[in-house]
Short mmCIF file of C-alpha atoms in Angstrom, two decimals:
data_model
loop_
_atom_site.label_atom_id
_atom_site.label_comp_id
_atom_site.label_asym_id
_atom_site.label_seq_id
_atom_site.Cartn_x
_atom_site.Cartn_y
_atom_site.Cartn_z
CA UNK I 1 19.67 -85.84 0.54
CA UNK I 2 16.94 -86.12 -2.10
CA UNK I 3 17.53 -83.31 -4.62
CA UNK I 4 14.85 -84.40 -7.10
CA UNK I 5 11.72 -82.29 -7.68
CA UNK I 6 8.17 -83.59 -7.45
CA UNK I 7 5.69 -82.85 -10.28
CA UNK I 8 4.21 -80.14 -8.04
CA UNK I 9 7.62 -78.56 -7.55
CA UNK I 10 8.31 -78.63 -11.28
CA UNK I 11 4.97 -76.91 -11.91
CA UNK I 12 5.88 -74.30 -9.30
CA UNK I 13 9.26 -73.77 -10.98
CA UNK I 14 7.55 -73.18 -14.32
CA UNK I 15 5.17 -70.71 -12.69
CA UNK I 16 8.04 -68.76 -11.12
CA UNK I 17 10.08 -68.82 -14.31
CA UNK I 18 7.16 -67.51 -16.37
CA UNK I 19 6.35 -64.79 -13.85
CA UNK I 20 9.94 -63.50 -13.83
CA UNK I 21 10.16 -63.59 -17.63
CA UNK I 22 6.93 -61.65 -18.00
CA UNK I 23 7.34 -59.14 -15.18
CA UNK I 24 11.02 -58.40 -14.53
CA UNK I 25 11.89 -54.96 -16.03
CA UNK I 26 14.31 -55.47 -18.90
CA UNK I 27 16.05 -52.13 -18.33
CA UNK I 28 17.24 -53.27 -14.87
CA UNK I 29 19.47 -55.89 -16.46
CA UNK I 30 21.91 -53.21 -17.62
CA UNK I 31 22.40 -51.88 -14.08
CA UNK I 32 25.19 -53.61 -12.19
CA UNK I 33 25.55 -52.21 -8.68
CA UNK I 34 23.31 -50.50 -6.14
CA UNK I 35 25.84 -47.68 -6.05
CA UNK I 36 24.82 -46.77 -9.61
CA UNK I 37 21.05 -47.08 -9.17
CA UNK I 38 18.45 -44.61 -8.03
CA UNK I 39 16.17 -45.35 -5.10
CA UNK I 40 13.24 -45.98 -7.42
CA UNK I 41 15.25 -48.35 -9.61
CA UNK I 42 16.31 -50.38 -6.58
CA UNK I 43 12.70 -50.64 -5.39
CA UNK I 44 11.15 -51.52 -8.77
CA UNK I 45 11.41 -55.31 -8.45
CA UNK I 46 10.52 -55.13 -4.75
CA UNK I 47 7.21 -53.46 -5.54
CA UNK I 48 6.37 -55.91 -8.30
CA UNK I 49 6.90 -58.83 -5.93
CA UNK I 50 4.93 -57.11 -3.16
CA UNK I 51 1.95 -56.69 -5.49
CA UNK I 52 2.22 -60.39 -6.39
CA UNK I 53 2.44 -61.40 -2.71
CA UNK I 54 5.89 -62.96 -3.11
CA UNK I 55 8.02 -60.40 -1.28
CA UNK I 56 8.84 -62.41 1.89
CA UNK I 57 8.77 -66.19 1.28
CA UNK I 58 10.75 -66.70 4.50
CA UNK I 59 8.24 -64.86 6.78
CA UNK I 60 5.37 -66.59 8.61
CA UNK I 61 2.12 -66.48 6.66
CA UNK I 62 0.45 -64.41 9.38
CA UNK I 63 2.87 -61.55 8.66
CA UNK I 64 2.81 -61.74 4.87
CA UNK I 65 4.80 -64.88 4.04
CA UNK I 66 3.92 -67.20 1.15
CA UNK I 67 3.74 -70.48 3.04
CA UNK I 68 6.10 -72.07 0.54
CA UNK I 69 7.96 -75.26 1.37
CA UNK I 70 11.74 -75.36 1.76
CA UNK I 71 12.00 -76.78 -1.76
CA UNK I 72 9.88 -73.99 -3.19
CA UNK I 73 12.02 -71.36 -1.50
CA UNK I 74 15.08 -73.08 -2.96
CA UNK I 75 13.49 -73.01 -6.43
CA UNK I 76 12.59 -69.35 -5.98
CA UNK I 77 16.20 -68.44 -5.23
CA UNK I 78 17.46 -70.56 -8.13
CA UNK I 79 15.11 -68.96 -10.65
CA UNK I 80 15.95 -65.42 -9.55
CA UNK I 81 19.65 -66.21 -9.90
CA UNK I 82 19.05 -67.82 -13.28
CA UNK I 83 17.28 -64.68 -14.52
CA UNK I 84 19.86 -62.40 -12.83
CA UNK I 85 17.17 -60.33 -11.15
CA UNK I 86 18.06 -57.40 -8.92
CA UNK I 87 18.73 -58.70 -5.40
CA UNK I 88 16.23 -57.35 -2.87
CA UNK I 89 17.52 -55.16 -0.06
CA UNK I 90 17.91 -57.29 3.08
CA UNK I 91 17.70 -54.57 5.74
CA UNK I 92 13.93 -54.56 6.14
CA UNK I 93 12.93 -57.94 4.69
CA UNK I 94 15.63 -60.21 6.10
CA UNK I 95 16.98 -58.29 9.08
CA UNK I 96 14.81 -55.89 11.08
CA UNK I 97 11.49 -57.37 9.91
CA UNK I 98 12.08 -60.76 11.61
CA UNK I 99 13.33 -58.95 14.73
CA UNK I 100 10.11 -56.96 14.91
CA UNK I 101 7.73 -59.89 14.47
CA UNK I 102 9.73 -62.06 16.89
CA UNK I 103 10.54 -59.53 19.61
CA UNK I 104 8.41 -56.43 18.98
CA UNK I 105 5.05 -55.71 20.57
CA UNK I 106 1.77 -55.75 18.66
CA UNK I 107 1.74 -52.00 18.13
CA UNK I 108 5.24 -52.11 16.62
CA UNK I 109 4.24 -54.96 14.31
CA UNK I 110 1.20 -53.03 13.07
CA UNK I 111 3.21 -49.85 12.64
CA UNK I 112 6.37 -51.10 10.92
CA UNK I 113 5.74 -54.40 9.11
CA UNK I 114 3.40 -53.00 6.41
CA UNK I 115 5.97 -50.39 5.33
CA UNK I 116 8.71 -53.01 5.18
CA UNK I 117 6.58 -55.25 2.99
CA UNK I 118 5.49 -52.52 0.59
CA UNK I 119 8.88 -50.84 0.35
CA UNK I 120 7.41 -47.54 1.50
CA UNK I 121 9.85 -47.56 4.45
CA UNK I 122 13.52 -47.96 3.53
CA UNK I 123 15.70 -49.24 6.39
CA UNK I 124 19.41 -49.01 7.08
CA UNK I 125 21.54 -50.74 9.72
CA UNK I 126 23.12 -48.78 12.57
CA UNK I 127 25.57 -51.35 13.91
CA UNK I 128 29.22 -50.64 13.03
CA UNK I 129 31.13 -47.71 14.49
CA UNK I 130 34.66 -46.39 13.88
CA UNK I 131 35.87 -48.31 16.95
CA UNK I 132 33.34 -51.15 16.93
CA UNK I 133 33.19 -53.29 13.82
CA UNK I 134 34.10 -56.91 14.41
CA UNK I 135 34.06 -56.13 18.15
CA UNK I 136 30.48 -54.91 17.94
CA UNK I 137 29.98 -55.08 21.70
CA UNK I 138 32.49 -52.24 21.97
CA UNK I 139 30.05 -49.71 20.50
CA UNK I 140 29.96 -46.26 22.13
CA UNK I 141 26.77 -44.67 20.78
CA UNK I 142 24.81 -43.65 23.90
CA UNK I 143 21.08 -43.44 24.50
CA UNK I 144 19.95 -41.73 27.71
CA UNK I 145 16.33 -42.07 28.81
CA UNK I 146 14.64 -38.74 29.47
CA UNK I 147 10.96 -39.14 30.23
CA UNK I 148 9.14 -40.63 27.26
CA UNK I 149 12.11 -40.57 24.87
CA UNK I 150 15.81 -41.39 24.54
CA UNK I 151 18.49 -38.89 23.61
CA UNK I 152 21.00 -40.56 21.29
CA UNK I 153 24.57 -39.41 20.59
CA UNK I 154 27.10 -41.31 18.53
CA UNK I 155 28.65 -42.13 15.19
CA UNK I 156 27.81 -45.08 12.90
CA UNK I 157 29.88 -46.06 9.87
CA UNK I 158 29.67 -48.21 6.71
CA UNK I 159 25.90 -47.66 6.77
CA UNK I 160 24.73 -49.08 3.45
CA UNK I 161 22.43 -46.82 1.40
CA UNK I 162 21.66 -44.58 4.38
CA UNK I 163 21.35 -41.72 1.89
CA UNK I 164 17.97 -43.19 0.91
CA UNK I 165 16.83 -44.52 4.29
CA UNK I 166 13.62 -43.55 6.09
CA UNK I 167 14.47 -45.55 9.23
CA UNK I 168 17.50 -47.00 10.98
CA UNK I 169 17.57 -49.97 13.35
CA UNK I 170 20.30 -49.01 15.75
CA UNK I 171 22.31 -50.55 18.57
CA UNK I 172 22.90 -48.11 21.43
CA UNK I 173 24.44 -48.31 24.88
CA UNK I 174 21.88 -47.62 27.60
CA UNK I 175 23.80 -48.67 30.73
CA UNK I 176 27.47 -47.65 30.73
CA UNK I 177 28.07 -49.36 34.09
CA UNK I 178 27.22 -52.93 33.02
CA UNK I 179 29.15 -55.48 30.96
CA UNK I 180 29.32 -54.57 27.25
CA UNK I 181 26.82 -57.21 26.05
CA UNK I 182 24.43 -56.48 28.94
CA UNK I 183 24.08 -52.74 28.35
CA UNK I 184 22.97 -52.56 24.71
CA UNK I 185 19.48 -51.73 23.48
CA UNK I 186 17.81 -51.98 20.06
CA UNK I 187 16.17 -48.73 18.88
CA UNK I 188 14.23 -47.84 15.73
CA UNK I 189 15.16 -44.31 14.64
CA UNK I 190 13.35 -42.09 12.14
CA UNK I 191 16.07 -40.74 9.81
CA UNK I 192 14.22 -37.43 9.47
CA UNK I 193 14.75 -36.69 13.16
CA UNK I 194 16.73 -33.48 13.81
CA UNK I 195 20.36 -34.15 14.72
CA UNK I 196 21.04 -36.88 12.13
CA UNK I 197 23.70 -36.18 9.49
CA UNK I 198 24.54 -38.63 6.67
CA UNK I 199 27.90 -38.26 4.92
CA UNK I 200 28.92 -40.38 1.90
CA UNK I 201 31.87 -42.78 1.77
CA UNK I 202 33.06 -43.52 -1.77
CA UNK I 203 34.40 -47.07 -1.96
CA UNK I 204 37.38 -48.16 -4.07
CA UNK I 205 35.12 -49.26 -6.92
CA UNK I 206 34.01 -45.62 -7.23
CA UNK I 207 30.46 -46.16 -5.97
CA UNK I 208 28.48 -44.34 -3.31
CA UNK I 209 26.91 -47.26 -1.49
CA UNK I 210 27.99 -46.72 2.11
CA UNK I 211 27.94 -43.78 4.49
CA UNK I 212 28.77 -42.58 7.97
CA UNK I 213 25.92 -41.35 10.15
CA UNK I 214 26.32 -38.83 12.97
CA UNK I 215 23.70 -38.62 15.74
CA UNK I 216 23.73 -35.48 17.86
CA UNK I 217 21.08 -35.15 20.60
CA UNK I 218 18.64 -37.20 18.53
CA UNK I 219 15.32 -37.66 20.34
CA UNK I 220 13.83 -41.14 19.87
CA UNK I 221 10.42 -42.02 21.36
CA UNK I 222 10.73 -44.72 24.03
CA UNK I 223 7.98 -46.64 22.19
CA UNK I 224 10.59 -47.32 19.47
CA UNK I 225 12.56 -49.59 21.81
CA UNK I 226 12.39 -53.21 20.68
CA UNK I 227 11.91 -55.67 23.53
CA UNK I 228 13.55 -54.84 26.83
CA UNK I 229 16.12 -52.17 27.61
CA UNK I 230 19.66 -53.60 27.83
CA UNK I 231 18.59 -56.83 26.07
CA UNK I 232 19.50 -55.60 22.61
CA UNK I 233 22.47 -57.94 22.26
CA UNK I 234 20.06 -60.88 22.11
CA UNK I 235 18.10 -59.27 19.27
CA UNK I 236 21.31 -58.21 17.52
CA UNK I 237 22.63 -61.79 17.48
CA UNK I 238 19.32 -63.07 16.13
CA UNK I 239 19.46 -60.49 13.33
CA UNK I 240 23.07 -61.30 12.48
CA UNK I 241 22.20 -64.99 12.21
CA UNK I 242 19.62 -64.17 9.55
CA UNK I 243 22.03 -61.80 7.80
CA UNK I 244 24.85 -64.34 7.68
CA UNK I 245 22.59 -67.04 6.27
CA UNK I 246 21.54 -64.73 3.45
CA UNK I 247 25.09 -63.62 2.66
CA UNK I 248 25.99 -67.14 1.42
CA UNK I 249 24.42 -66.32 -1.97
CA UNK I 250 24.67 -69.89 -3.30
CA UNK I 251 22.22 -69.54 -6.20
CA UNK I 252 23.80 -66.35 -7.51
CA UNK I 253 27.30 -67.81 -7.18
CA UNK I 254 26.20 -70.76 -9.32
CA UNK I 255 25.08 -68.32 -11.99
CA UNK I 256 28.32 -66.36 -11.66
CA UNK I 257 30.38 -69.52 -12.20
CA UNK I 258 28.38 -70.25 -15.34
CA UNK I 259 29.27 -66.78 -16.57
CA UNK I 260 32.92 -67.26 -15.60
CA UNK I 261 33.12 -70.52 -17.58
CA UNK I 262 31.54 -68.82 -20.59
CA UNK I 263 34.12 -66.02 -20.42
CA UNK I 264 37.00 -68.48 -20.01
CA UNK I 265 35.73 -70.36 -23.07
CA UNK I 266 35.76 -67.19 -25.17
CA UNK I 267 39.17 -65.98 -23.94
CA UNK I 268 42.10 -67.60 -25.76
CA UNK I 269 45.61 -68.49 -24.60
CA UNK I 270 47.97 -69.44 -27.47
CA UNK I 271 44.93 -70.05 -29.63
CA UNK I 272 43.15 -72.35 -27.16
CA UNK I 273 40.30 -71.50 -24.74
CA UNK I 274 41.49 -70.40 -21.31
CA UNK I 275 39.09 -72.89 -19.69
CA UNK I 276 41.12 -75.72 -21.28
CA UNK I 277 44.37 -74.77 -19.55
CA UNK I 278 45.30 -77.00 -16.63
CA UNK I 279 45.76 -74.24 -14.05
CA UNK I 280 42.60 -72.28 -14.80
CA UNK I 281 40.38 -75.34 -15.17
CA UNK I 282 41.68 -76.60 -11.80
CA UNK I 283 40.71 -73.33 -10.11
CA UNK I 284 37.20 -73.44 -11.61
CA UNK I 285 36.76 -77.09 -10.62
CA UNK I 286 37.76 -76.32 -7.02
CA UNK I 287 35.23 -73.47 -6.98
CA UNK I 288 32.43 -75.74 -8.18
CA UNK I 289 33.26 -78.42 -5.62
CA UNK I 290 33.28 -75.91 -2.77
CA UNK I 291 30.02 -74.37 -3.95
CA UNK I 292 28.30 -77.76 -4.14
CA UNK I 293 29.33 -78.50 -0.55
CA UNK I 294 28.08 -75.08 0.53
CA UNK I 295 24.77 -75.64 -1.23
CA UNK I 296 24.16 -78.88 0.68
CA UNK I 297 24.98 -77.08 3.95
CA UNK I 298 22.55 -74.29 3.08
CA UNK I 299 19.80 -76.81 2.30
CA UNK I 300 20.33 -78.48 5.67
CA UNK I 301 20.00 -75.07 7.33
CA UNK I 302 16.81 -74.30 5.40
CA UNK I 303 15.37 -77.68 6.37
CA UNK I 304 16.07 -76.94 10.05
CA UNK I 305 14.43 -73.52 9.74
CA UNK I 306 11.34 -75.09 8.18
CA UNK I 307 10.98 -77.13 11.37
CA UNK I 308 10.95 -73.99 13.49
CA UNK I 309 14.62 -73.74 14.40
CA UNK I 310 16.18 -70.35 13.69
CA UNK I 311 19.64 -69.93 12.18
CA UNK I 312 22.27 -70.95 14.71
CA UNK I 313 26.07 -70.71 14.75
CA UNK I 314 26.21 -72.83 11.59
CA UNK I 315 25.19 -69.61 9.79
CA UNK I 316 28.82 -68.58 10.29
CA UNK I 317 29.89 -71.47 8.06
CA UNK I 318 27.58 -70.24 5.31
CA UNK I 319 28.91 -66.72 5.69
CA UNK I 320 32.59 -67.70 5.56
CA UNK I 321 32.45 -70.08 2.63
CA UNK I 322 29.85 -68.06 0.72
CA UNK I 323 31.86 -64.85 0.78
CA UNK I 324 35.16 -66.61 0.04
CA UNK I 325 33.57 -68.21 -3.04
CA UNK I 326 32.12 -64.87 -4.19
CA UNK I 327 35.54 -63.25 -3.93
CA UNK I 328 37.24 -66.11 -5.78
CA UNK I 329 34.72 -65.85 -8.62
CA UNK I 330 35.37 -62.12 -9.13
CA UNK I 331 39.13 -62.72 -8.90
CA UNK I 332 39.05 -65.43 -11.57
CA UNK I 333 36.80 -63.30 -13.76
CA UNK I 334 39.28 -60.44 -13.58
CA UNK I 335 42.11 -62.88 -14.33
CA UNK I 336 40.23 -64.16 -17.36
CA UNK I 337 39.48 -60.78 -18.98
CA UNK I 338 42.90 -59.27 -18.26
CA UNK I 339 43.47 -55.57 -18.96
CA UNK I 340 39.97 -55.08 -20.36
CA UNK I 341 38.66 -55.58 -16.85
CA UNK I 342 39.65 -52.01 -16.00
CA UNK I 343 36.97 -50.64 -18.35
CA UNK I 344 33.92 -49.44 -16.44
CA UNK I 345 31.22 -47.76 -18.51
CA UNK I 346 27.57 -47.96 -17.35
CA UNK I 347 25.81 -49.22 -20.48
CA UNK I 348 22.94 -46.78 -19.99
CA UNK I 349 25.37 -43.86 -20.47
CA UNK I 350 26.58 -44.90 -23.95
CA UNK I 351 25.46 -42.84 -26.94
CA UNK I 352 24.90 -44.19 -30.43
CA UNK I 353 28.47 -43.68 -31.65
CA UNK I 354 30.28 -44.89 -28.50
CA UNK I 355 31.47 -48.37 -27.68
CA UNK I 356 33.09 -50.28 -24.82
CA UNK I 357 36.74 -51.21 -25.31
CA UNK I 358 37.04 -54.97 -25.22
CA UNK I 359 34.25 -57.54 -24.99
CA UNK I 360 31.02 -56.60 -23.22
CA UNK I 361 31.54 -59.24 -20.55
CA UNK I 362 34.74 -57.57 -19.34
CA UNK I 363 33.07 -54.23 -18.58
CA UNK I 364 33.24 -53.45 -14.84
CA UNK I 365 35.11 -56.62 -13.84
CA UNK I 366 37.73 -54.74 -11.81
CA UNK I 367 35.09 -52.62 -10.07
CA UNK I 368 33.13 -55.76 -9.18
CA UNK I 369 36.30 -57.36 -7.85
CA UNK I 370 37.05 -54.33 -5.67
CA UNK I 371 33.48 -54.11 -4.40
CA UNK I 372 33.42 -57.77 -3.37
CA UNK I 373 36.40 -57.31 -1.02
CA UNK I 374 33.83 -56.13 1.52
CA UNK I 375 31.91 -59.41 1.71
CA UNK I 376 34.35 -61.11 4.06
CA UNK I 377 34.09 -58.11 6.42
CA UNK I 378 30.41 -57.14 6.64
CA UNK I 379 27.98 -59.18 8.70
CA UNK I 380 30.81 -59.90 11.12
CA UNK I 381 34.29 -60.43 9.67
CA UNK I 382 35.25 -63.97 8.66
CA UNK I 383 37.93 -64.02 11.35
CA UNK I 384 35.24 -63.51 13.99
CA UNK I 385 33.08 -66.18 12.34
CA UNK I 386 35.92 -68.69 12.74
CA UNK I 387 35.94 -67.91 16.48
CA UNK I 388 32.16 -68.43 16.68
CA UNK I 389 32.44 -71.82 14.98
CA UNK I 390 35.31 -72.84 17.25
CA UNK I 391 33.32 -71.97 20.37
CA UNK I 392 29.70 -72.72 19.50
CA UNK I 393 30.04 -75.60 17.02
CA UNK I 394 33.29 -77.34 17.94
CA UNK I 395 33.20 -76.54 21.66
CA UNK I 396 36.81 -75.38 21.75
#
């Protein structure tokens, strides 16, 4: 694989790097997790990129994409990771947006895509339920057709940032007498509809990022059905393929390893840098090797997508290895900073005569470690991804 950049690509990299340096809000760098940020803070970078026309490099040009090459998209991801920009929310841009322009009708495209691009419409994902997480086909939320609308009743859980959402893309059961995968439909639900209740779930890092959503006799216009009734499982799998590809997070993991090595250089063991100890240096080297292999796999996937092939079962490989690497990075970071990792003080809340106990780089390490436990579960647990690989890739 040729990893070298052409003169045109290098010029593009310089353009991206300059744009980020000149336009990324400096005050966002002190914010660490979405659970600590306001809705407006989360959308700040989104709106800057929308104004520039760079909000959806992976979309077709006809729907607002940039027309960038695979290499340019790679550079874009690398430069955002390098600058540690706020990651964009995937729910509209990477998940429901592609479903709408691939499977929605023209009216739905005209109605929903502009709001996704601008950030005016905030989306959340109504997939998981208390009894249907990894076994998503076991969902029980019902939608009964009554004239020109559906009446929805059910309970969704682990709904990320639903407290801010304007819309939910939701899997519902529309034919209780058919096989589980053949009785699911894909509905777009206005979160302001009467009968919807959002209740917070506080995760073990102390953040309010996820929620449970109750739907009681919620009336949804039939025109908000994507594609055909009872064909929602097809659209759901397509969406999950896009989600799993994005979860890999290769560029940001590369940056995180750089930070880990810097911390391990500053931390001393018996007067010598931690990074020089045999055991710790071995763990970091193994991480870097695994990440390099994952990066090559991601580039192969991007190359296939550029030729018109959507993400297939190989997206499960990206999801498994990407999330395992992310968790190992946070674990090693916590190991490196030791007891100071328990300190968690949002830097924006410090007054002039306050300080953080321990080095700045240790602040929030434990909370980040706890938060990243979720990555091997969301998007389809890694155990399920192993089954998909065994069946769809290896033919077992």
